[in-house]
XYZ file of C-alpha atoms in Angstrom:
680
model
C -0.016 -0.060 -0.035
C 2.794 2.467 -1.222
C 1.494 6.091 -0.839
C 4.565 7.770 -2.347
C 3.733 10.719 -0.542
C 7.026 12.878 0.832
C 7.142 13.745 4.530
C 8.094 16.763 6.202
C 11.074 16.394 8.392
C 10.234 19.299 10.653
C 11.719 19.176 14.116
C 8.729 21.544 15.228
C 6.389 19.068 15.576
C 3.997 21.276 16.977
C 3.198 23.281 13.802
C -0.088 22.841 12.545
C 0.550 23.235 9.031
C 2.715 20.174 9.094
C -0.110 17.748 8.927
C 2.715 14.536 9.219
C 3.739 15.937 12.781
C 0.161 16.703 14.144
C -0.530 13.378 13.397
C 2.236 11.944 15.110
C 1.756 14.054 18.010
C -1.944 12.954 18.036
C -0.756 9.453 18.487
C 1.636 10.402 21.030
C -0.766 12.498 23.180
C -3.270 10.073 22.934
C -1.065 7.070 24.052
C 0.136 9.162 27.230
C -3.400 10.171 28.005
C -4.800 6.716 27.844
C -1.520 5.668 30.335
C -2.198 8.488 32.377
C -5.676 7.671 33.044
C -5.193 4.295 33.822
C -2.492 5.169 36.205
C -0.808 2.477 34.526
C 1.185 1.373 31.526
C 4.078 2.157 29.367
C 4.256 5.537 27.799
C 7.786 5.436 26.379
C 7.678 3.102 23.112
C 4.740 4.773 22.032
C 5.949 8.023 22.151
C 9.455 7.291 20.849
C 8.232 4.908 18.382
C 4.900 7.055 16.790
C 7.124 8.548 13.803
C 7.935 5.193 12.084
C 4.598 3.541 13.292
C 2.704 6.621 11.460
C 4.845 6.275 8.168
C 3.957 2.796 7.987
C 0.306 2.718 8.377
C -0.118 5.956 6.283
C 2.229 4.772 3.379
C 3.050 1.468 3.391
C 0.238 -1.177 5.476
C -2.298 -3.019 3.314
C -5.122 -2.842 5.670
C -8.889 -2.019 5.366
C -10.077 -0.503 9.033
C -14.075 -1.409 8.034
C -12.620 -5.105 7.209
C -10.516 -5.823 9.710
C -10.165 -9.618 8.593
C -9.617 -8.648 4.954
C -7.975 -12.160 3.850
C -4.984 -10.289 1.674
C -4.063 -7.533 4.415
C -0.641 -7.341 5.630
C -0.235 -8.460 9.332
C 0.946 -6.232 11.987
C 2.361 -7.718 15.113
C 3.505 -5.524 18.031
C 5.742 -8.114 19.662
C 6.593 -5.017 22.287
C 3.110 -5.715 23.930
C 4.049 -3.506 26.690
C 3.609 -0.673 24.162
C -0.447 -1.414 23.594
C -0.855 2.105 23.974
C 0.600 3.057 20.716
C -1.324 -0.181 19.029
C -4.587 0.805 20.164
C -4.159 4.785 19.480
C -3.916 3.594 15.719
C -6.271 1.392 15.402
C -8.619 4.101 16.813
C -6.943 6.961 14.843
C -7.440 4.830 11.559
C -10.941 4.244 12.273
C -10.844 0.421 13.191
C -14.147 -0.530 15.196
C -12.168 1.169 18.696
C -13.920 3.742 19.965
C -12.478 6.887 22.024
C -14.100 5.159 25.223
C -12.498 2.003 24.444
C -9.130 4.190 24.525
C -10.239 5.764 27.592
C -10.900 2.193 29.146
C -7.196 1.075 28.843
C -6.446 -1.324 31.286
C -9.740 -1.770 32.784
C -11.984 -4.783 33.389
C -13.690 -5.717 30.419
C -12.554 -3.126 28.068
C -11.265 -3.401 24.438
C -7.766 -2.458 25.269
C -6.286 -4.676 27.716
C -2.552 -4.222 29.195
C -1.217 -6.232 26.604
C -2.916 -7.069 23.135
C -5.105 -9.958 22.765
C -6.229 -11.890 19.593
C -9.799 -11.796 18.802
C -10.370 -9.550 21.649
C -9.347 -6.197 19.974
C -10.102 -5.498 16.272
C -6.837 -5.167 14.333
C -4.894 -7.000 17.042
C -3.179 -10.059 14.622
C -1.667 -11.908 17.966
C -1.221 -11.776 21.803
C 1.579 -10.435 22.619
C 3.490 -9.222 25.910
C 5.813 -12.098 26.886
C 8.479 -10.688 25.123
C 9.783 -12.437 21.870
C 6.377 -14.649 21.333
C 5.554 -12.004 18.411
C 8.882 -12.326 16.936
C 8.380 -15.740 16.443
C 4.846 -15.379 15.637
C 5.699 -13.099 12.861
C 7.870 -15.913 11.341
C 4.734 -18.064 11.302
C 2.594 -15.616 9.407
C 5.090 -15.164 6.894
C 5.642 -18.755 6.411
C 1.636 -18.977 6.236
C 1.600 -16.515 3.745
C 4.078 -18.405 1.464
C 2.287 -21.724 1.906
C -0.964 -20.226 0.923
C 0.497 -18.077 -1.820
C 1.873 -21.653 -3.241
C -1.387 -23.574 -2.887
C -3.553 -20.832 -4.217
C -2.078 -18.378 -6.605
C -1.765 -18.649 -10.254
C 0.335 -17.055 -13.254
C -2.767 -15.130 -13.841
C -3.807 -13.848 -10.288
C -2.051 -13.529 -6.968
C -4.735 -14.039 -4.337
C -2.313 -14.306 -1.434
C 0.428 -11.482 -1.489
C 1.171 -9.588 1.618
C 3.705 -8.735 4.217
C 4.274 -9.505 7.946
C 5.445 -6.561 9.713
C 6.481 -7.027 13.451
C 7.650 -3.968 15.747
C 10.409 -5.410 18.058
C 12.068 -3.969 21.202
C 15.581 -4.311 22.931
C 13.551 -7.081 25.360
C 12.141 -9.031 22.314
C 15.865 -9.517 20.695
C 17.237 -10.477 24.257
C 15.025 -13.144 24.526
C 16.087 -16.433 23.131
C 12.902 -17.468 21.195
C 13.785 -14.593 18.801
C 17.088 -16.091 18.073
C 15.568 -19.596 17.382
C 13.101 -17.853 14.997
C 14.944 -15.281 13.258
C 17.846 -17.807 12.493
C 15.086 -20.003 10.803
C 13.501 -16.796 9.158
C 16.910 -16.365 7.516
C 17.466 -19.828 6.776
C 14.039 -19.849 4.987
C 15.119 -16.472 3.067
C 11.502 -15.361 4.362
C 11.517 -12.302 2.139
C 8.067 -10.538 2.842
C 8.835 -10.721 6.658
C 9.811 -7.041 8.025
C 11.165 -6.291 11.779
C 10.954 -3.054 12.987
C 13.110 -2.521 15.824
C 12.740 0.198 18.223
C 16.621 0.553 19.098
C 16.331 3.260 22.191
C 18.969 2.006 24.184
C 16.876 1.672 26.756
C 15.149 -1.047 29.026
C 13.135 -1.452 32.187
C 16.204 -1.295 34.732
C 18.180 1.132 32.765
C 20.538 1.338 29.590
C 20.817 -1.463 27.632
C 24.348 -1.120 28.337
C 23.727 -3.192 31.422
C 23.091 -6.230 30.019
C 22.822 -5.847 26.111
C 26.074 -4.719 24.288
C 26.136 -7.206 21.093
C 26.268 -5.629 17.489
C 22.295 -6.761 16.596
C 23.019 -5.356 13.136
C 25.865 -8.100 12.550
C 23.913 -10.786 14.351
C 20.861 -10.092 12.023
C 23.318 -10.175 8.971
C 24.780 -13.635 10.112
C 21.430 -14.968 10.035
C 20.903 -13.895 6.597
C 18.598 -11.022 6.820
C 19.011 -7.684 5.023
C 19.963 -5.020 7.508
C 18.401 -1.251 7.391
C 19.375 1.241 9.990
C 17.408 4.554 10.350
C 19.993 7.138 12.533
C 17.428 9.624 13.249
C 13.889 7.850 13.481
C 12.936 11.115 15.874
C 13.119 13.441 13.039
C 13.424 12.075 9.381
C 10.407 10.558 8.038
C 11.629 10.423 4.524
C 14.524 8.115 5.511
C 11.781 6.061 7.743
C 9.883 5.783 4.396
C 12.408 4.839 2.129
C 13.950 2.273 4.683
C 10.346 0.680 4.225
C 10.354 0.503 0.383
C 13.875 -0.692 0.427
C 12.822 -3.554 2.856
C 9.987 -4.642 0.459
C 12.118 -4.753 -2.560
C 14.219 -7.379 -0.969
C 12.266 -10.252 -1.481
C 15.236 -13.084 -1.278
C 15.700 -12.505 2.755
C 13.792 -10.941 5.179
C 14.488 -7.603 6.542
C 15.241 -5.727 9.999
C 14.887 -2.018 9.976
C 16.818 -0.382 12.849
C 15.185 2.743 13.917
C 17.224 4.917 16.321
C 14.402 6.357 18.642
C 14.523 8.342 21.655
C 12.272 6.615 24.288
C 9.795 8.878 25.980
C 10.103 11.465 22.911
C 9.227 14.906 23.940
C 9.107 14.707 27.823
C 11.302 17.055 29.246
C 12.631 15.047 32.360
C 12.097 11.591 31.195
C 12.686 11.015 27.834
C 16.081 8.797 27.079
C 15.209 7.375 30.287
C 14.521 4.205 31.980
C 11.952 6.214 33.706
C 9.661 6.439 30.792
C 9.601 2.678 30.238
C 7.132 1.193 32.360
C 5.450 4.038 34.440
C 2.966 6.814 33.853
C 4.545 9.960 33.372
C 2.140 11.740 35.843
C 0.238 14.643 35.568
C 3.005 17.140 35.730
C 5.349 15.520 33.207
C 2.232 14.952 30.933
C 1.699 18.557 30.903
C 5.294 19.451 30.235
C 5.751 16.733 27.542
C 2.485 18.664 25.652
C 4.067 21.689 25.961
C 7.320 20.547 24.483
C 5.515 19.207 21.505
C 3.166 22.260 21.522
C 0.065 20.465 22.140
C -2.467 22.981 23.356
C -5.535 20.481 23.963
C -7.531 18.849 26.211
C -6.903 15.134 26.936
C -7.880 12.544 24.198
C -8.271 15.410 21.553
C -7.812 14.415 17.874
C -7.846 17.389 15.740
C -10.020 17.466 12.357
C -6.990 17.944 10.255
C -5.339 14.824 11.647
C -8.554 12.853 11.626
C -8.852 13.615 7.950
C -5.365 12.537 7.225
C -5.554 9.254 8.918
C -8.954 8.514 7.002
C -6.838 8.867 3.976
C -5.043 5.307 4.515
C -8.422 3.713 5.780
C -9.956 4.559 2.105
C -7.286 3.564 0.263
C -7.397 0.323 2.029
C -11.151 -0.196 0.899
C -10.407 0.468 -2.502
C -7.603 -2.172 -2.288
C -9.832 -4.706 -0.637
C -12.659 -3.925 -3.390
C -9.917 -4.510 -6.208
C -8.693 -8.061 -4.249
C -12.304 -8.979 -4.330
C -12.865 -8.142 -7.772
C -9.955 -10.091 -8.583
C -10.616 -12.969 -6.502
C -14.479 -13.390 -8.008
C -12.659 -14.056 -11.575
C -9.933 -16.393 -10.075
C -12.508 -18.598 -8.300
C -14.558 -19.186 -11.176
C -11.409 -20.325 -13.063
C -9.885 -22.372 -10.187
C -12.380 -24.096 -8.079
C -10.180 -26.669 -6.648
C -7.900 -23.518 -5.416
C -11.300 -21.856 -3.974
C -12.125 -25.175 -2.175
C -8.967 -25.052 -0.601
C -8.907 -21.210 0.377
C -12.302 -21.990 1.825
C -11.625 -25.130 3.764
C -8.734 -23.742 5.097
C -10.309 -20.716 6.693
C -13.151 -22.775 8.092
C -10.911 -25.962 8.776
C -13.407 -27.960 6.910
C -12.596 -31.813 6.353
C -13.280 -34.057 3.385
C -16.637 -35.588 3.801
C -15.150 -39.014 3.650
C -12.233 -37.835 6.306
C -13.210 -40.825 8.795
C -13.168 -43.669 6.319
C -9.876 -42.810 4.863
C -7.961 -42.955 8.239
C -6.193 -46.364 8.935
C -7.460 -49.177 10.907
C -5.310 -51.326 12.958
C -5.941 -55.066 13.258
C -5.084 -57.270 16.079
C -1.798 -58.329 15.758
C -0.562 -55.101 14.170
C 1.261 -54.057 17.383
C 2.892 -50.401 17.016
C 4.006 -47.789 19.208
C 1.541 -45.028 18.839
C 4.586 -42.902 17.647
C 4.071 -45.136 14.723
C 0.286 -45.604 14.418
C -0.229 -41.882 14.825
C 2.221 -41.348 12.142
C 0.600 -43.501 9.609
C -2.585 -41.487 10.360
C -0.725 -37.900 10.123
C 0.368 -39.259 6.466
C -3.138 -40.443 5.546
C -4.455 -36.796 6.918
C -1.942 -35.264 4.754
C -2.748 -36.840 1.634
C -6.236 -35.668 1.580
C -5.857 -32.560 3.494
C -4.088 -29.665 1.136
C -4.054 -27.131 3.764
C -2.391 -29.226 6.237
C 1.449 -29.327 7.304
C 3.821 -28.904 9.886
C 7.479 -29.993 11.183
C 9.425 -31.311 14.070
C 12.672 -30.334 15.885
C 15.137 -32.197 14.165
C 13.366 -35.590 15.231
C 11.029 -36.730 12.134
C 12.991 -40.080 12.010
C 12.288 -40.782 15.430
C 8.495 -38.859 16.159
C 7.354 -40.584 12.880
C 5.933 -37.134 11.489
C 7.651 -36.781 8.220
C 4.930 -36.576 5.959
C 6.423 -38.773 3.036
C 7.005 -37.211 -0.744
C 5.629 -34.501 0.785
C 9.378 -32.044 0.825
C 11.018 -29.788 2.465
C 9.034 -26.507 3.021
C 10.982 -23.760 0.832
C 10.463 -20.274 2.497
C 10.816 -18.471 -1.223
C 8.100 -20.506 -3.084
C 5.987 -22.006 -0.203
C 6.303 -25.636 -1.769
C 6.890 -28.408 0.709
C 4.746 -29.663 3.718
C 7.791 -30.547 6.333
C 8.989 -27.455 7.975
C 12.488 -28.499 9.193
C 12.370 -26.534 12.356
C 15.727 -27.667 13.607
C 16.660 -27.962 17.502
C 14.349 -24.779 18.366
C 11.593 -25.895 20.259
C 10.264 -22.918 21.768
C 9.995 -21.005 18.529
C 8.481 -24.041 16.828
C 5.580 -23.757 18.917
C 5.214 -19.968 18.495
C 6.031 -20.343 14.815
C 2.968 -22.615 14.743
C 0.846 -20.067 16.599
C 1.639 -17.415 14.086
C 0.534 -20.115 11.384
C -2.684 -20.487 12.999
C -3.066 -16.852 13.910
C -2.871 -16.093 10.227
C -5.658 -18.655 9.380
C -6.590 -20.631 6.261
C -4.203 -23.718 7.366
C -3.450 -26.413 9.982
C -0.413 -27.236 11.459
C 1.639 -29.513 13.702
C 4.581 -29.550 15.431
C 6.496 -32.576 16.873
C 9.532 -33.614 19.571
C 10.031 -35.612 22.477
C 7.419 -34.910 25.442
C 9.855 -34.179 27.854
C 11.016 -31.013 25.491
C 7.630 -29.425 25.909
C 9.493 -27.759 28.804
C 10.825 -25.631 26.069
C 7.626 -25.176 24.643
C 4.698 -24.387 27.364
C 4.898 -20.833 27.112
C 4.039 -20.711 23.415
C 1.502 -23.523 24.290
C -0.227 -21.682 27.100
C -0.795 -18.926 24.604
C -1.801 -21.254 21.851
C -4.790 -22.186 24.387
C -5.391 -18.624 25.557
C -6.170 -17.806 22.039
C -8.073 -20.681 20.935
C -5.124 -21.768 18.297
C -5.881 -25.091 16.983
C -2.615 -26.094 16.823
C -1.375 -29.759 17.223
C 1.781 -31.056 19.057
C 3.013 -34.488 18.515
C 4.589 -35.426 21.880
C 6.736 -38.847 21.776
C 8.391 -40.883 24.228
C 5.887 -40.427 26.690
C 7.380 -41.902 29.892
C 9.777 -43.931 31.818
C 9.019 -46.490 28.638
C 11.568 -44.269 26.907
C 14.047 -46.422 28.635
C 17.881 -46.041 28.584
C 17.958 -42.371 27.517
C 17.466 -41.854 31.323
C 15.605 -39.479 33.640
C 16.856 -36.168 31.582
C 14.444 -37.776 28.558
C 11.644 -39.358 30.439
C 8.794 -37.276 31.175
C 7.451 -37.450 34.961
C 5.798 -34.226 35.661
C 4.611 -33.507 32.165
C 1.307 -34.852 31.933
C 0.028 -32.980 34.729
C 1.986 -29.756 33.485
C -0.191 -29.567 30.662
C -3.645 -30.938 31.898
C -3.423 -27.958 34.228
C -3.394 -25.350 31.292
C -6.883 -24.426 30.570
C -8.223 -25.131 27.044
C -5.425 -27.248 26.052
C -6.575 -30.733 25.419
C -3.983 -33.459 26.303
C -4.438 -36.946 24.942
C -2.456 -40.449 25.951
C -4.191 -43.002 23.534
C -3.626 -46.700 24.763
C -3.293 -48.410 21.071
C -3.215 -47.536 17.790
C -6.678 -47.297 16.815
C -6.890 -44.822 20.001
C -4.301 -42.948 18.271
C -6.253 -42.827 15.225
C -9.291 -41.258 17.126
C -6.885 -38.985 18.559
C -6.061 -37.346 15.320
C -9.331 -37.771 14.321
C -10.075 -35.381 17.426
C -7.100 -32.670 16.834
C -8.421 -32.136 13.080
C -11.855 -31.615 14.352
C -10.769 -29.207 16.926
C -11.441 -25.860 15.533
C -10.924 -23.670 19.080
C -8.432 -25.577 21.337
C -4.742 -26.885 20.461
C -4.389 -30.356 21.030
C -1.470 -32.421 22.705
C -0.781 -35.748 21.416
C 1.273 -37.753 23.908
C 2.843 -40.949 22.476
C 4.694 -44.157 23.219
C 8.109 -44.908 22.198
C 7.445 -48.534 23.105
C 5.239 -51.235 21.165
C 1.529 -51.542 22.598
C -0.929 -54.417 21.534
C -3.686 -53.737 19.442
C -6.811 -54.137 21.599
C -9.493 -56.487 20.430
C -12.335 -53.696 20.281
C -15.063 -56.764 19.370
C -14.388 -57.831 23.239
C -13.526 -54.268 24.399
C -15.313 -50.784 24.349
C -14.915 -48.837 21.007
C -12.025 -46.275 20.743
C -14.402 -43.513 19.602
C -15.288 -43.402 23.315
C -12.108 -41.321 23.090
C -14.013 -38.083 22.166
C -15.610 -38.065 25.449
C -11.900 -38.203 27.299
C -12.744 -41.648 28.895
C -15.022 -44.407 28.564
C -15.566 -47.822 29.972
C -13.470 -50.237 28.235
C -13.525 -53.603 29.896
C -16.728 -54.637 32.703
C -17.463 -57.097 34.881
C -20.892 -57.483 36.518
C -21.074 -56.251 40.116
C -17.597 -54.655 39.737
C -16.076 -54.079 43.231
C -13.528 -51.657 41.937
C -12.697 -49.363 39.104
C -9.068 -49.318 37.627
C -8.385 -45.967 35.364
C -5.389 -46.061 33.052
C -4.050 -44.028 30.253
C -1.818 -44.643 27.394
C 0.422 -47.998 27.779
C -0.512 -48.534 31.127
C -4.076 -49.044 30.083
C -2.929 -52.803 28.856
C -1.402 -53.019 32.118
C -4.720 -52.511 33.787
C -6.306 -55.172 31.890
C -3.983 -57.333 32.826
C -4.383 -56.681 36.469
C -8.022 -57.180 35.748
C -7.570 -60.693 34.988
C -5.650 -61.599 37.691
C -8.356 -60.092 39.836
C -11.030 -62.052 37.908
C -8.650 -65.460 39.004
C -9.410 -63.701 42.794
C -12.999 -63.866 41.868
C -12.740 -59.931 42.347
C -14.692 -58.386 39.424
C -13.298 -54.490 38.415
C -13.574 -52.553 35.668
C -11.260 -50.883 33.367
C -11.826 -46.995 32.068
C -9.434 -45.932 29.294
C -8.960 -42.375 30.138
C -6.929 -40.574 27.136
C -8.077 -37.228 28.164
C -8.549 -36.150 31.763
C -9.361 -32.673 31.319
C -11.793 -33.581 28.442
C -13.541 -36.071 30.498
C -14.080 -33.733 33.200
C -15.768 -31.404 30.821
C -18.532 -33.997 29.996
C -21.958 -33.655 31.191
C -22.168 -35.427 34.802
C -24.799 -37.853 33.876
C -21.806 -39.280 31.361
C -19.089 -39.058 33.917
C -21.623 -41.181 36.396
C -22.024 -43.784 33.780
C -18.419 -44.415 33.173
C -17.420 -43.887 36.731
C -20.155 -43.888 39.410
C -20.139 -42.191 42.470
C -21.245 -45.433 44.301
C -18.356 -47.135 43.675
C -15.664 -45.973 46.192
C -12.838 -48.304 44.925
C -10.987 -46.264 42.502
C -7.381 -46.563 41.565
C -5.469 -44.975 38.941
C -2.307 -46.169 36.976
C -0.008 -43.850 34.822
C 3.494 -43.698 34.529
C 4.054 -40.138 35.795
C 3.111 -38.015 38.947
C 0.130 -39.107 41.107
C -0.697 -35.606 41.837
C -3.972 -34.500 40.643
C -5.477 -38.138 40.004
C -7.298 -37.488 43.360
C -10.097 -35.305 41.316
C -10.816 -38.882 39.635
C -10.334 -41.593 42.437
C -11.465 -39.463 45.360
C -9.955 -39.570 48.743
C -10.261 -43.088 49.493
C -8.505 -44.100 45.650
C -5.384 -45.504 44.951
C -2.893 -43.935 42.684
C 0.102 -45.698 40.796
C 2.512 -43.320 39.164
C 6.197 -42.288 39.380
C 6.579 -39.478 42.055
C 10.374 -39.609 41.666
C 12.423 -39.389 38.425
C 13.179 -41.995 35.955
C 16.647 -43.878 35.417
C 18.484 -45.183 32.746
C 17.711 -48.772 32.120
C 15.832 -50.892 29.829
C 11.795 -49.740 30.207
C 10.725 -53.244 31.622
C 13.154 -52.988 34.363
C 12.202 -49.243 35.417
C 8.570 -49.908 35.272
C 9.811 -53.015 38.117
C 11.795 -50.336 39.626
C 8.181 -48.130 40.278
C 5.843 -50.828 40.825
C 3.993 -50.714 38.050
C 3.767 -54.352 36.932
C 1.062 -56.490 37.007
C 1.869 -58.348 40.403
C 2.898 -55.520 42.184
C -0.446 -53.482 41.405
C -2.510 -56.657 41.813
C -0.838 -57.302 45.318
C -1.061 -53.861 46.251
C -5.443 -53.831 45.172
C -5.701 -57.088 47.376
C -4.699 -55.690 50.362
C -6.346 -52.246 49.709
C -9.835 -53.797 49.095
C -12.059 -54.810 51.931
C -11.881 -58.654 52.777
C -14.838 -60.864 51.809
């Protein structure tokens, strides 16, 4: 959205004849007024970044405020989410559906302007940011999504997907390790339609960045394979800012970072250039002094008519851009119905009508580790769902998540279905979130289960924002064996179960693994973690046992006995163990029920009547069996329950030996249950 206007580089920014600086100071003063009224927030970034943010929105960003979700819009991510007052001011001034009352209610309960930007809460917010570095990686995911969709949908005659991803980052973002992971990958992939706007003001919350951050950022990004552009005077030189954006957009063979040298808290006579401007309101006196410095003689929350008209120009251009895109797309739809179907299905996460029947069915005797059977299911999905793709953290040969014959993802053309994330777990999860934020695609990640410790912040944000990312997590327990306690997840299942809106599934055999993938593909409002075994598990005889379709309710009766005296609840590889214990108890004339509970949290969301059918409240003898910590199982088993698990770290040994060490054997469990049950 190039406007090609020349800007007036007038330091006397209060000159009302200089419309550009009038607009910039409108952004600044609206931001500091919002922070001051809330008596909470970060005024420094909005005051310093206002010039380059204004030039972006006014001259380059492709958007339509009347249609915030216009599909081919440019994406703008505020990774430095603490500067949210800047974004809210921009959205209001550029006529997004965000009112002045919304701006005045900054950081208040129930407002559209929370302390950090929240996706799907405020129109125009593309990603939930605030945890520094997250937006950096989200933006990489959005750029990947743009390239993938361009490959799937564009034709030589018509480019219906052709947009940039811009990400405003600060010093804190670039200190975080996640940004290093993400930017290294972005440079490797040559994501030329990704542009970082680095607000380089040399100040962090504790003081000057010289306290902790003295590296040469430009050289680092050159080493990553990025184009580096520096604007030395981003406080005043609007034409240099404009030229930097133009140069960044022309370089399509690599991502770009524009280093804007700014002054934090610009215009505040006592706080500009100091950490005091970073994370606290300026205070009434300093607000007044700042406005005097900016020659701003207006009441709080004032928007000059001339500035309002200028802001509206960009919005009107955006309306025409979308109108032109709609006209182009109408012709494209007629000529390319298959591609149109991919777009619509991807946007609405619609699966083929024969989806369920195409997935593999596993037979008795086909004993696989669930990582294997899940991998076969994943490949079946990839063959029939064109908008589905994903990748792994350098482990596809072990996680079984490589899409065969899918090719490696190419960041220039967008071809290939396999994203090689390398050993970058945290960025991988956040990049996948960015793909989901973008829309139009379904994606997955894969790694060993214990490495969710690196991924958890991003998984949490996916759950918070209802992003339907699938995480394939293999090597799920002490069953991993010889690699030892560093790689054996113990507390991880309960840690994931504690994340609201995340569905964690640990299937017990191949057919449950298939059903778990089916559930994950149909999940459109929640991420799903598939927790899978390294060791082979028997394919259960469903003609004699409960149907694996019960997985979709979180838990179901797998094997029953009349007048059962106890219920054995198990997950994953321990379900087979529970069935063996049931047979041993049969020999003692003690009837039991076995419940497979692949997803505790999903079961707890079910109607109480369904829960009662599976685990009747009249039964007071309930035992859980799971190769993880027992903390949390009392929710299911009650205060009189018996919980078998692993409440210590594992050890390096063959899996069978480790299970024996922790008392997770048929004999040990049976003996303990016999002493636990009342004597006849």
